PDB file of C-alpha atoms in Angstrom:
ATOM      1  CA  MET A   1       6.910 -33.354  21.962  1.00 54.00           C
ATOM      2  CA  THR A   2       9.757 -35.427  19.377  1.00 62.00           C
ATOM      3  CA  PRO A   3      12.808 -33.049  18.832  1.00 69.00           C
ATOM      4  CA  GLY A   4      11.528 -33.093  15.049  1.00 66.00           C
ATOM      5  CA  ILE A   5       8.362 -31.002  15.983  1.00 66.00           C
ATOM      6  CA  LEU A   6      11.009 -29.475  18.544  1.00 71.00           C
ATOM      7  CA  PHE A   7      13.575 -28.182  16.675  1.00 77.00           C
ATOM      8  CA  VAL A   8      10.192 -27.147  13.849  1.00 72.00           C
ATOM      9  CA  SER A   9       8.031 -25.045  16.335  1.00 73.00           C
ATOM     10  CA  LEU A  10      10.978 -23.099  17.815  1.00 82.00           C
ATOM     11  CA  ILE A  11      12.119 -22.359  14.807  1.00 85.00           C
ATOM     12  CA  PHE A  12       8.305 -20.998  13.720  1.00 78.00           C
ATOM     13  CA  VAL A  13       8.939 -19.555  17.210  1.00 81.00           C
ATOM     14  CA  GLY A  14      11.281 -17.737  16.514  1.00 87.00           C
ATOM     15  CA  ILE A  15       9.866 -16.948  13.122  1.00 88.00           C
ATOM     16  CA  SER A  16       6.685 -15.407  14.271  1.00 84.00           C
ATOM     17  CA  MET A  17       8.895 -13.371  17.264  1.00 88.00           C
ATOM     18  CA  LEU A  18      10.187 -11.697  14.715  1.00 91.00           C
ATOM     19  CA  VAL A  19       7.276 -10.970  12.843  1.00 88.00           C
ATOM     20  CA  SER A  20       5.123  -9.894  15.660  1.00 87.00           C
ATOM     21  CA  TYR A  21       7.729  -7.963  17.142  1.00 91.00           C
ATOM     22  CA  ILE A  22       7.783  -5.782  13.516  1.00 91.00           C
ATOM     23  CA  LEU A  23       4.418  -5.439  13.420  1.00 89.00           C
ATOM     24  CA  LYS A  24       4.218  -3.834  16.691  1.00 90.00           C
ATOM     25  CA  SER A  25       7.257  -0.975  15.872  1.00 93.00           C
ATOM     26  CA  LYS A  26       4.646  -0.774  12.377  1.00 92.00           C
ATOM     27  CA  PHE A  27       1.446   0.366  13.961  1.00 91.00           C
ATOM     28  CA  GLN A  28       3.699   2.233  17.298  1.00 91.00           C
ATOM     29  CA  ALA A  29       5.517   4.538  14.243  1.00 95.00           C
ATOM     30  CA  TYR A  30       1.941   4.722  12.657  1.00 95.00           C
ATOM     31  CA  SER A  31       0.409   5.814  15.494  1.00 93.00           C
ATOM     32  CA  GLN A  32       2.042   9.031  15.758  1.00 95.00           C
ATOM     33  CA  ILE A  33       1.374   9.622  12.045  1.00 95.00           C
ATOM     34  CA  PRO A  34      -2.436  11.399  12.172  1.00 94.00           C
ATOM     35  CA  THR A  35      -4.397  11.005   9.309  1.00 92.00           C
ATOM     36  CA  SER A  36      -5.039  13.997   7.108  1.00 89.00           C
ATOM     37  CA  SER A  37      -8.891  13.819   7.488  1.00 91.00           C
ATOM     38  CA  GLY A  38      -8.940  13.980  11.129  1.00 92.00           C
ATOM     39  CA  LEU A  39     -10.977  11.160  11.975  1.00 95.00           C
ATOM     40  CA  THR A  40     -10.713   8.066  14.893  1.00 96.00           C
ATOM     41  CA  GLY A  41     -10.624   4.588  14.283  1.00 96.00           C
ATOM     42  CA  GLN A  42     -14.608   4.751  15.396  1.00 97.00           C
ATOM     43  CA  GLN A  43     -15.489   7.609  13.110  1.00 97.00           C
ATOM     44  CA  ILE A  44     -13.718   5.627  10.368  1.00 97.00           C
ATOM     45  CA  ALA A  45     -15.634   2.624  10.626  1.00 97.00           C
ATOM     46  CA  GLU A  46     -18.644   4.124  10.934  1.00 97.00           C
ATOM     47  CA  LYS A  47     -18.062   6.022   7.686  1.00 97.00           C
ATOM     48  CA  MET A  48     -17.051   2.825   5.859  1.00 97.00           C
ATOM     49  CA  LEU A  49     -19.689   0.105   7.698  1.00 97.00           C
ATOM     50  CA  LYS A  50     -22.479   3.662   6.216  1.00 97.00           C
ATOM     51  CA  ASP A  51     -20.944   4.126   2.309  1.00 96.00           C
ATOM     52  CA  ASN A  52     -21.582  -0.263   2.118  1.00 97.00           C
ATOM     53  CA  GLN A  53     -25.159   0.213   3.356  1.00 96.00           C
ATOM     54  CA  ILE A  54     -24.811  -1.918   6.367  1.00 97.00           C
ATOM     55  CA  TYR A  55     -26.769  -0.223   9.080  1.00 96.00           C
ATOM     56  CA  ASP A  56     -26.879  -3.028  11.386  1.00 95.00           C
ATOM     57  CA  VAL A  57     -23.674  -3.382  13.199  1.00 97.00           C
ATOM     58  CA  ARG A  58     -22.250  -1.194  15.518  1.00 97.00           C
ATOM     59  CA  VAL A  59     -18.805  -0.312  16.582  1.00 97.00           C
ATOM     60  CA  GLN A  60     -17.381  -0.160  19.983  1.00 96.00           C
ATOM     61  CA  ALA A  61     -14.449  -0.418  22.235  1.00 95.00           C
ATOM     62  CA  THR A  62     -12.982  -4.146  23.609  1.00 93.00           C
ATOM     63  CA  GLU A  63      -9.942  -4.257  25.997  1.00 90.00           C
ATOM     64  CA  GLY A  64      -6.727  -4.957  25.157  1.00 84.00           C
ATOM     65  CA  PHE A  65      -3.292  -3.700  22.651  1.00 78.00           C
ATOM     66  CA  LEU A  66      -4.317  -4.564  18.954  1.00 78.00           C
ATOM     67  CA  SER A  67      -8.218  -6.902  20.810  1.00 88.00           C
ATOM     68  CA  ASP A  68      -9.452  -5.334  17.571  1.00 94.00           C
ATOM     69  CA  HIS A  69     -12.185  -7.883  16.078  1.00 95.00           C
ATOM     70  CA  TYR A  70     -15.260  -8.163  13.909  1.00 96.00           C
ATOM     71  CA  ASN A  71     -17.533 -10.600  16.027  1.00 94.00           C
ATOM     72  CA  PRO A  72     -19.721 -12.221  13.099  1.00 92.00           C
ATOM     73  CA  ALA A  73     -22.737 -13.777  15.460  1.00 90.00           C
ATOM     74  CA  ASP A  74     -23.996 -10.602  17.070  1.00 93.00           C
ATOM     75  CA  ARG A  75     -22.602  -7.778  14.610  1.00 95.00           C
ATOM     76  CA  THR A  76     -20.138  -5.707  16.175  1.00 97.00           C
ATOM     77  CA  VAL A  77     -16.670  -4.379  15.076  1.00 97.00           C
ATOM     78  CA  ASN A  78     -14.645  -4.040  18.329  1.00 97.00           C
ATOM     79  CA  LEU A  79     -11.696  -1.728  18.514  1.00 96.00           C
ATOM     80  CA  SER A  80      -9.359  -1.621  21.317  1.00 95.00           C
ATOM     81  CA  PRO A  81      -9.177   1.609  22.452  1.00 94.00           C
ATOM     82  CA  ASP A  82      -5.811   2.707  20.489  1.00 93.00           C
ATOM     83  CA  VAL A  83      -7.984   1.970  17.394  1.00 95.00           C
ATOM     84  CA  TYR A  84     -11.384   3.961  18.428  1.00 96.00           C
ATOM     85  CA  TYR A  85     -10.028   7.127  19.739  1.00 96.00           C
ATOM     86  CA  GLY A  86      -7.084   7.279  18.079  1.00 95.00           C
ATOM     87  CA  ALA A  87      -6.975   9.873  14.576  1.00 95.00           C
ATOM     88  CA  ASN A  88      -3.928   8.216  13.172  1.00 96.00           C
ATOM     89  CA  VAL A  89      -2.487   6.240  10.208  1.00 96.00           C
ATOM     90  CA  SER A  90      -2.959   3.020  12.382  1.00 95.00           C
ATOM     91  CA  ALA A  91      -6.351   3.661  13.997  1.00 96.00           C
ATOM     92  CA  ALA A  92      -7.688   3.436   9.857  1.00 96.00           C
ATOM     93  CA  ALA A  93      -5.936   0.817   9.135  1.00 96.00           C
ATOM     94  CA  VAL A  94      -6.947  -1.147  11.786  1.00 96.00           C
ATOM     95  CA  ALA A  95     -10.642  -0.112  11.753  1.00 97.00           C
ATOM     96  CA  ALA A  96     -11.272  -0.069   8.006  1.00 97.00           C
ATOM     97  CA  HIS A  97      -9.737  -3.840   8.018  1.00 97.00           C
ATOM     98  CA  GLU A  98     -12.313  -4.940  10.561  1.00 97.00           C
ATOM     99  CA  CYS A  99     -14.849  -3.371   8.567  1.00 97.00           C
ATOM    100  CA  GLY A 100     -13.574  -4.923   6.059  1.00 97.00           C
ATOM    101  CA  HIS A 101     -15.334  -8.259   7.636  1.00 97.00           C
ATOM    102  CA  ALA A 102     -18.608  -6.797   8.490  1.00 97.00           C
ATOM    103  CA  VAL A 103     -18.566  -6.487   4.499  1.00 97.00           C
ATOM    104  CA  GLN A 104     -17.417  -9.525   4.072  1.00 97.00           C
ATOM    105  CA  HIS A 105     -20.657 -10.533   6.291  1.00 97.00           C
ATOM    106  CA  ALA A 106     -22.881  -8.286   4.466  1.00 96.00           C
ATOM    107  CA  ALA A 107     -21.969  -9.513   0.913  1.00 96.00           C
ATOM    108  CA  ALA A 108     -21.709 -13.236   2.409  1.00 96.00           C
ATOM    109  CA  TYR A 109     -18.451 -13.924   1.794  1.00 97.00           C
ATOM    110  CA  PRO A 110     -17.624 -17.577   1.377  1.00 96.00           C
ATOM    111  CA  TRP A 111     -14.979 -18.063   2.842  1.00 96.00           C
ATOM    112  CA  LEU A 112     -15.831 -16.333   6.193  1.00 95.00           C
ATOM    113  CA  GLY A 113     -18.891 -18.620   6.086  1.00 94.00           C
ATOM    114  CA  LEU A 114     -16.659 -21.745   6.482  1.00 95.00           C
ATOM    115  CA  ARG A 115     -14.493 -20.039   9.059  1.00 94.00           C
ATOM    116  CA  SER A 116     -17.456 -19.339  10.688  1.00 92.00           C
ATOM    117  CA  ARG A 117     -18.951 -22.716  10.157  1.00 93.00           C
ATOM    118  CA  LEU A 118     -15.681 -24.031  11.998  1.00 94.00           C
ATOM    119  CA  VAL A 119     -15.502 -22.554  14.862  1.00 93.00           C
ATOM    120  CA  PRO A 120     -16.872 -24.858  17.239  1.00 93.00           C
ATOM    121  CA  ILE A 121     -15.397 -27.354  15.644  1.00 94.00           C
ATOM    122  CA  VAL A 122     -11.704 -25.603  16.450  1.00 94.00           C
ATOM    123  CA  GLN A 123     -12.924 -24.905  19.569  1.00 94.00           C
ATOM    124  CA  PHE A 124     -13.682 -28.077  20.643  1.00 94.00           C
ATOM    125  CA  SER A 125     -11.032 -29.893  19.347  1.00 94.00           C
ATOM    126  CA  SER A 126      -8.035 -26.988  20.665  1.00 93.00           C
ATOM    127  CA  SER A 127      -9.432 -27.812  23.571  1.00 93.00           C
ATOM    128  CA  ILE A 128      -8.254 -31.295  23.608  1.00 95.00           C
ATOM    129  CA  VAL A 129      -5.510 -32.046  20.764  1.00 94.00           C
ATOM    130  CA  SER A 130      -2.895 -31.945  22.912  1.00 92.00           C
ATOM    131  CA  TRP A 131      -3.554 -34.385  25.664  1.00 95.00           C
ATOM    132  CA  VAL A 132      -4.308 -36.473  22.672  1.00 95.00           C
ATOM    133  CA  LEU A 133      -1.185 -35.838  21.165  1.00 93.00           C
ATOM    134  CA  LEU A 134       1.028 -36.592  23.519  1.00 91.00           C
ATOM    135  CA  GLY A 135      -0.751 -39.851  24.864  1.00 93.00           C
ATOM    136  CA  GLY A 136      -0.952 -41.160  20.872  1.00 91.00           C
ATOM    137  CA  ILE A 137       2.949 -40.688  21.183  1.00 89.00           C
ATOM    138  CA  LEU A 138       3.280 -41.822  24.208  1.00 89.00           C
ATOM    139  CA  LEU A 139       0.704 -44.844  23.165  1.00 89.00           C
ATOM    140  CA  ILE A 140       2.431 -45.120  20.450  1.00 85.00           C
ATOM    141  CA  ASN A 141       4.067 -48.961  19.686  1.00 84.00           C
ATOM    142  CA  VAL A 142       0.961 -50.260  21.042  1.00 85.00           C
ATOM    143  CA  PHE A 143      -2.165 -47.575  19.987  1.00 88.00           C
ATOM    144  CA  PRO A 144      -1.408 -45.529  17.454  1.00 85.00           C
ATOM    145  CA  GLN A 145      -4.815 -45.585  16.879  1.00 91.00           C
ATOM    146  CA  LEU A 146      -5.004 -42.660  19.122  1.00 94.00           C
ATOM    147  CA  LEU A 147      -2.098 -40.655  17.599  1.00 93.00           C
ATOM    148  CA  LEU A 148      -4.322 -40.535  14.124  1.00 94.00           C
ATOM    149  CA  GLY A 149      -7.101 -39.104  16.568  1.00 95.00           C
ATOM    150  CA  GLY A 150      -4.820 -36.470  17.677  1.00 95.00           C
ATOM    151  CA  ILE A 151      -3.742 -35.447  14.247  1.00 96.00           C
ATOM    152  CA  ILE A 152      -7.302 -35.431  12.561  1.00 96.00           C
ATOM    153  CA  LEU A 153      -8.234 -32.791  15.764  1.00 96.00           C
ATOM    154  CA  PHE A 154      -4.982 -31.467  14.966  1.00 96.00           C
ATOM    155  CA  ALA A 155      -6.184 -31.602  11.595  1.00 96.00           C
ATOM    156  CA  ALA A 156      -9.282 -29.223  12.047  1.00 95.00           C
ATOM    157  CA  THR A 157      -6.908 -26.263  13.674  1.00 95.00           C
ATOM    158  CA  THR A 158      -3.999 -26.436  10.607  1.00 96.00           C
ATOM    159  CA  LEU A 159      -7.574 -25.963   8.078  1.00 96.00           C
ATOM    160  CA  PHE A 160      -8.894 -23.553   9.877  1.00 96.00           C
ATOM    161  CA  SER A 161      -5.825 -21.698   9.818  1.00 96.00           C
ATOM    162  CA  ILE A 162      -5.696 -22.179   6.742  1.00 97.00           C
ATOM    163  CA  ILE A 163      -8.947 -20.615   5.795  1.00 97.00           C
ATOM    164  CA  THR A 164      -8.146 -17.563   8.209  1.00 97.00           C
ATOM    165  CA  LEU A 165      -6.012 -16.420   4.761  1.00 97.00           C
ATOM    166  CA  PRO A 166      -8.078 -15.546   2.174  1.00 97.00           C
ATOM    167  CA  VAL A 167     -10.384 -14.094   4.767  1.00 97.00           C
ATOM    168  CA  GLU A 168      -7.883 -11.526   6.262  1.00 97.00           C
ATOM    169  CA  PHE A 169      -6.396 -10.702   2.685  1.00 97.00           C
ATOM    170  CA  ASP A 170      -9.558 -10.264   1.475  1.00 98.00           C
ATOM    171  CA  ALA A 171     -10.824  -8.178   3.921  1.00 97.00           C
ATOM    172  CA  SER A 172      -7.000  -5.549   3.737  1.00 97.00           C
ATOM    173  CA  ARG A 173      -8.285  -5.676   0.226  1.00 97.00           C
ATOM    174  CA  ARG A 174     -11.283  -4.227   1.127  1.00 97.00           C
ATOM    175  CA  ALA A 175     -10.291  -1.918   3.330  1.00 97.00           C
ATOM    176  CA  LEU A 176      -7.484  -0.321   1.402  1.00 96.00           C
ATOM    177  CA  ALA A 177     -10.418   0.228  -1.497  1.00 96.00           C
ATOM    178  CA  TRP A 178     -12.241   2.660   0.423  1.00 96.00           C
ATOM    179  CA  LEU A 179      -9.613   3.979   2.332  1.00 95.00           C
ATOM    180  CA  ASP A 180      -8.120   4.746  -1.463  1.00 92.00           C
ATOM    181  CA  ARG A 181     -12.157   5.661  -2.540  1.00 92.00           C
ATOM    182  CA  SER A 182     -12.961   7.605   0.447  1.00 92.00           C
ATOM    183  CA  GLN A 183     -10.628   9.973  -0.104  1.00 87.00           C
ATOM    184  CA  VAL A 184      -9.662   9.325   4.339  1.00 89.00           C
ATOM    185  CA  MET A 185      -5.811   9.651   3.170  1.00 90.00           C
ATOM    186  CA  ARG A 186      -2.871  11.322   1.544  1.00 91.00           C
ATOM    187  CA  PRO A 187      -1.154   8.620  -0.834  1.00 90.00           C
ATOM    188  CA  ALA A 188       1.728   8.634   1.380  1.00 92.00           C
ATOM    189  CA  GLU A 189      -1.069   7.260   4.502  1.00 93.00           C
ATOM    190  CA  HIS A 190      -2.646   4.998   2.005  1.00 94.00           C
ATOM    191  CA  ASP A 191       1.104   3.630   1.300  1.00 94.00           C
ATOM    192  CA  LYS A 192       1.979   3.017   5.232  1.00 95.00           C
ATOM    193  CA  ALA A 193      -1.969   1.730   6.091  1.00 95.00           C
ATOM    194  CA  LYS A 194      -1.197  -1.026   3.173  1.00 96.00           C
ATOM    195  CA  ASN A 195       2.630  -1.962   5.059  1.00 95.00           C
ATOM    196  CA  ALA A 196       0.644  -2.243   8.612  1.00 94.00           C
ATOM    197  CA  LEU A 197      -1.477  -5.100   6.746  1.00 96.00           C
ATOM    198  CA  TRP A 198       0.175  -6.847   5.205  1.00 96.00           C
ATOM    199  CA  TRP A 199       2.682  -7.223   8.496  1.00 94.00           C
ATOM    200  CA  ALA A 200      -0.507  -7.867  10.548  1.00 93.00           C
ATOM    201  CA  ALA A 201      -1.815 -10.599   7.764  1.00 94.00           C
ATOM    202  CA  MET A 202       1.988 -12.186   7.917  1.00 94.00           C
ATOM    203  CA  THR A 203       1.448 -12.947  11.184  1.00 92.00           C
ATOM    204  CA  TYR A 204      -1.467 -15.079   9.917  1.00 95.00           C
ATOM    205  CA  VAL A 205       0.926 -16.591   7.439  1.00 94.00           C
ATOM    206  CA  VAL A 206       3.420 -18.124   9.916  1.00 92.00           C
ATOM    207  CA  ALA A 207       0.903 -19.878  11.910  1.00 92.00           C
ATOM    208  CA  ALA A 208      -0.500 -21.216   8.619  1.00 94.00           C
ATOM    209  CA  LEU A 209       2.578 -22.477   7.962  1.00 92.00           C
ATOM    210  CA  ALA A 210       3.959 -23.429  11.610  1.00 90.00           C
ATOM    211  CA  SER A 211       0.324 -24.825  11.827  1.00 91.00           C
ATOM    212  CA  MET A 212       1.455 -27.396   8.696  1.00 91.00           C
ATOM    213  CA  ALA A 213       5.582 -27.802   9.120  1.00 89.00           C
ATOM    214  CA  THR A 214       3.907 -29.195  12.469  1.00 89.00           C
ATOM    215  CA  LEU A 215       0.462 -31.780  11.154  1.00 92.00           C
ATOM    216  CA  PHE A 216       3.569 -32.970   8.568  1.00 90.00           C
ATOM    217  CA  GLN A 217       5.835 -34.267  11.978  1.00 88.00           C
ATOM    218  CA  TYR A 218       2.817 -35.635  13.307  1.00 90.00           C
ATOM    219  CA  ILE A 219       1.722 -37.758  10.055  1.00 91.00           C
ATOM    220  CA  LEU A 220       5.298 -38.934   9.821  1.00 86.00           C
ATOM    221  CA  ILE A 221       5.387 -40.109  13.335  1.00 87.00           C
ATOM    222  CA  PHE A 222       2.032 -41.545  12.449  1.00 88.00           C
ATOM    223  CA  MET A 223       3.567 -43.586   8.678  1.00 85.00           C
ATOM    224  CA  GLY A 224       6.676 -44.155  10.912  1.00 77.00           C
ATOM    225  CA  ALA A 225       5.227 -46.162  13.747  1.00 70.00           C
ATOM    226  CA  ARG A 226       2.637 -48.581  10.831  1.00 65.00           C
ATOM    227  CA  ASN A 227       5.865 -48.881   9.139  1.00 64.00           C
ATOM    228  CA  ARG A 228       7.637 -50.708  11.136  1.00 62.00           C
ATOM    229  CA  ASP A 229       4.304 -53.131  12.474  1.00 54.00           C
TER     230      ASP A 229
END
């Protein structure tokens, strides 16, 4: 890793840690605020799916803190214990957001479909990209094509992080619209749910920006090597 890439990485690591800290603080604070409906995250998720006429998606508990996700492969909404059993603003916001992905899937939301198709490519790329880039940097003067291959692999993960942004923002938009329509929250609770989801989205924004900045650095290194030839 070159000094420039290391410097950029450290900047974004710092930003990411700050955003993650704020996000966790928000979710912990809002988890102390019970929702007026008294519904748990599980009940929120099941109600949102039913209201959107989605009957082939299962809501289940999964281990971990903020490990919540929607799996389009087996059509499951997976909620961490704090969310699954919690009857508070944080739990409601997260459960509704993950169901927002299920609604996207049912509506054939194009960005979600594109992201799902990229998953196998990104999984392969992520498993070897670090080694290819390292080899490309070490052999930049004798075999620059290796670095170019690493750049292409890294570009796939960068593209994935960019495509993730509209998917996540749209899922939150759908979640907040439903929370408002269903009236399972008071306006003040809704505002806090919106704030929590906004900070969650910022983690994806930071990741995308960090990936783009790092990709740009590798491209500059490759172009610099070509200019020396």
